[in-house]
Amino acid sequence: MARVVVDVMLKPEILDPQGQAVQRALPRLGFEGISDVRQGKRFELEVDGPVDEAALARIHDLAESFLANTVIEDFTLRVEEVAEAVK
C-alpha cells in the first residue's frame, strides 16, 4: 500500500489572508524573523496496489478537478510508502 500526498497552495500572486493573519500574530507570540506565511491544504490518499504512472495520472486528474481550484491554486503530488503495522 502507498500514500499519495497532494499539497495544495494558493498561487504566489493570490492574496493569502489567513497566512497574513498568522504572520502578523507571530511577533506578538514571541516568534521573530518570519517574513512570510502561506497557508495551504494537504490531502493524503491511501492507494490500494502499486502507484504506477496510470495511478498517478488518475490522482493528478482528481487533484486538478476536485481537490484544487487551479485558477487560484497550484498543487504537487508525492508518493510515500506506508509501512505495514507489525502484529
PDB file of C-alpha atoms in Angstrom:
ATOM      1  CA  MET A   1       0.000   0.000   0.000  1.00  0.00           C
ATOM      2  CA  ALA A   2       1.163   3.521  -0.711  1.00  0.00           C
ATOM      3  CA  ARG A   3       0.064   7.008   0.182  1.00  0.00           C
ATOM      4  CA  VAL A   4      -0.080   9.832  -2.311  1.00  0.00           C
ATOM      5  CA  VAL A   5       0.119  13.259  -0.722  1.00  0.00           C
ATOM      6  CA  VAL A   6      -1.432  16.176  -2.565  1.00  0.00           C
ATOM      7  CA  ASP A   7      -0.303  19.587  -1.310  1.00  0.00           C
ATOM      8  CA  VAL A   8      -2.456  22.497  -2.483  1.00  0.00           C
ATOM      9  CA  MET A   9      -1.265  26.090  -2.131  1.00  0.00           C
ATOM     10  CA  LEU A  10      -2.553  29.416  -3.334  1.00  0.00           C
ATOM     11  CA  LYS A  11      -0.604  30.681  -6.325  1.00  0.00           C
ATOM     12  CA  PRO A  12       2.069  33.211  -5.301  1.00  0.00           C
ATOM     13  CA  GLU A  13       0.187  36.121  -6.876  1.00  0.00           C
ATOM     14  CA  ILE A  14      -3.007  35.365  -4.923  1.00  0.00           C
ATOM     15  CA  LEU A  15      -3.552  37.177  -1.623  1.00  0.00           C
ATOM     16  CA  ASP A  16      -3.448  34.800   1.375  1.00  0.00           C
ATOM     17  CA  PRO A  17      -5.375  36.499   4.215  1.00  0.00           C
ATOM     18  CA  GLN A  18      -5.061  33.509   6.566  1.00  0.00           C
ATOM     19  CA  GLY A  19      -1.309  33.367   6.056  1.00  0.00           C
ATOM     20  CA  GLN A  20      -1.072  37.117   6.603  1.00  0.00           C
ATOM     21  CA  ALA A  21      -3.072  36.882   9.848  1.00  0.00           C
ATOM     22  CA  VAL A  22      -0.705  34.201  11.148  1.00  0.00           C
ATOM     23  CA  GLN A  23       2.333  36.219  10.078  1.00  0.00           C
ATOM     24  CA  ARG A  24       1.062  39.345  11.878  1.00  0.00           C
ATOM     25  CA  ALA A  25       0.385  37.340  15.065  1.00  0.00           C
ATOM     26  CA  LEU A  26       3.816  35.718  15.268  1.00  0.00           C
ATOM     27  CA  PRO A  27       5.741  38.701  16.768  1.00  0.00           C
ATOM     28  CA  ARG A  28       3.061  39.106  19.462  1.00  0.00           C
ATOM     29  CA  LEU A  29       3.603  35.451  20.346  1.00  0.00           C
ATOM     30  CA  GLY A  30       7.364  35.855  20.571  1.00  0.00           C
ATOM     31  CA  PHE A  31       8.302  34.414  17.179  1.00  0.00           C
ATOM     32  CA  GLU A  32      10.591  36.835  15.360  1.00  0.00           C
ATOM     33  CA  GLY A  33      12.281  36.588  11.976  1.00  0.00           C
ATOM     34  CA  ILE A  34       9.402  35.083   9.971  1.00  0.00           C
ATOM     35  CA  SER A  35       8.937  37.288   6.904  1.00  0.00           C
ATOM     36  CA  ASP A  36       6.043  35.483   5.190  1.00  0.00           C
ATOM     37  CA  VAL A  37       3.470  32.765   5.855  1.00  0.00           C
ATOM     38  CA  ARG A  38       1.392  30.959   3.240  1.00  0.00           C
ATOM     39  CA  GLN A  39      -1.356  28.585   4.269  1.00  0.00           C
ATOM     40  CA  GLY A  40      -2.399  25.547   2.246  1.00  0.00           C
ATOM     41  CA  LYS A  41      -4.148  22.197   2.294  1.00  0.00           C
ATOM     42  CA  ARG A  42      -2.785  18.654   2.459  1.00  0.00           C
ATOM     43  CA  PHE A  43      -4.647  15.569   1.265  1.00  0.00           C
ATOM     44  CA  GLU A  44      -3.400  12.039   1.982  1.00  0.00           C
ATOM     45  CA  LEU A  45      -4.784   9.385  -0.350  1.00  0.00           C
ATOM     46  CA  GLU A  46      -4.237   5.718   0.571  1.00  0.00           C
ATOM     47  CA  VAL A  47      -3.872   3.749  -2.655  1.00  0.00           C
ATOM     48  CA  ASP A  48      -4.522   0.027  -2.974  1.00  0.00           C
ATOM     49  CA  GLY A  49      -1.902  -1.608  -5.157  1.00  0.00           C
ATOM     50  CA  PRO A  50       1.096  -0.047  -6.844  1.00  0.00           C
ATOM     51  CA  VAL A  51       1.295   3.637  -7.603  1.00  0.00           C
ATOM     52  CA  ASP A  52       2.307   3.450 -11.227  1.00  0.00           C
ATOM     53  CA  GLU A  53       2.106   6.111 -13.937  1.00  0.00           C
ATOM     54  CA  ALA A  54      -1.576   5.315 -14.598  1.00  0.00           C
ATOM     55  CA  ALA A  55      -2.489   5.667 -10.911  1.00  0.00           C
ATOM     56  CA  LEU A  56      -0.579   8.937 -10.651  1.00  0.00           C
ATOM     57  CA  ALA A  57      -2.326  10.234 -13.771  1.00  0.00           C
ATOM     58  CA  ARG A  58      -5.740   9.435 -12.233  1.00  0.00           C
ATOM     59  CA  ILE A  59      -4.763  11.145  -8.970  1.00  0.00           C
ATOM     60  CA  HIS A  60      -3.454  14.141 -10.917  1.00  0.00           C
ATOM     61  CA  ASP A  61      -6.843  14.400 -12.665  1.00  0.00           C
ATOM     62  CA  LEU A  62      -8.595  14.101  -9.278  1.00  0.00           C
ATOM     63  CA  ALA A  63      -6.460  16.865  -7.784  1.00  0.00           C
ATOM     64  CA  GLU A  64      -6.888  19.100 -10.818  1.00  0.00           C
ATOM     65  CA  SER A  65     -10.662  18.726 -10.997  1.00  0.00           C
ATOM     66  CA  PHE A  66     -11.690  18.261  -7.356  1.00  0.00           C
ATOM     67  CA  LEU A  67      -9.022  18.986  -4.719  1.00  0.00           C
ATOM     68  CA  ALA A  68      -7.605  22.228  -6.103  1.00  0.00           C
ATOM     69  CA  ASN A  69      -9.116  25.282  -7.725  1.00  0.00           C
ATOM     70  CA  THR A  70      -6.478  25.589 -10.430  1.00  0.00           C
ATOM     71  CA  VAL A  71      -7.492  29.155 -11.244  1.00  0.00           C
ATOM     72  CA  ILE A  72      -6.031  30.314  -7.922  1.00  0.00           C
ATOM     73  CA  GLU A  73      -4.177  27.252  -6.543  1.00  0.00           C
ATOM     74  CA  ASP A  74      -1.197  25.104  -7.506  1.00  0.00           C
ATOM     75  CA  PHE A  75      -0.731  21.524  -6.351  1.00  0.00           C
ATOM     76  CA  THR A  76       2.015  18.942  -6.090  1.00  0.00           C
ATOM     77  CA  LEU A  77       1.859  15.151  -5.763  1.00  0.00           C
ATOM     78  CA  ARG A  78       4.310  12.907  -3.976  1.00  0.00           C
ATOM     79  CA  VAL A  79       4.272   9.231  -3.103  1.00  0.00           C
ATOM     80  CA  GLU A  80       5.016   7.982   0.409  1.00  0.00           C
ATOM     81  CA  GLU A  81       5.380   4.300   1.176  1.00  0.00           C
ATOM     82  CA  VAL A  82       3.198   3.166   4.056  1.00  0.00           C
ATOM     83  CA  ALA A  83       4.827   0.765   6.489  1.00  0.00           C
ATOM     84  CA  GLU A  84       2.734  -2.243   7.461  1.00  0.00           C
ATOM     85  CA  ALA A  85       1.908  -2.456  11.160  1.00  0.00           C
ATOM     86  CA  VAL A  86       3.666  -5.344  12.938  1.00  0.00           C
ATOM     87  CA  LYS A  87       1.251  -7.589  14.801  1.00  0.00           C
TER      88      LYS A  87
END
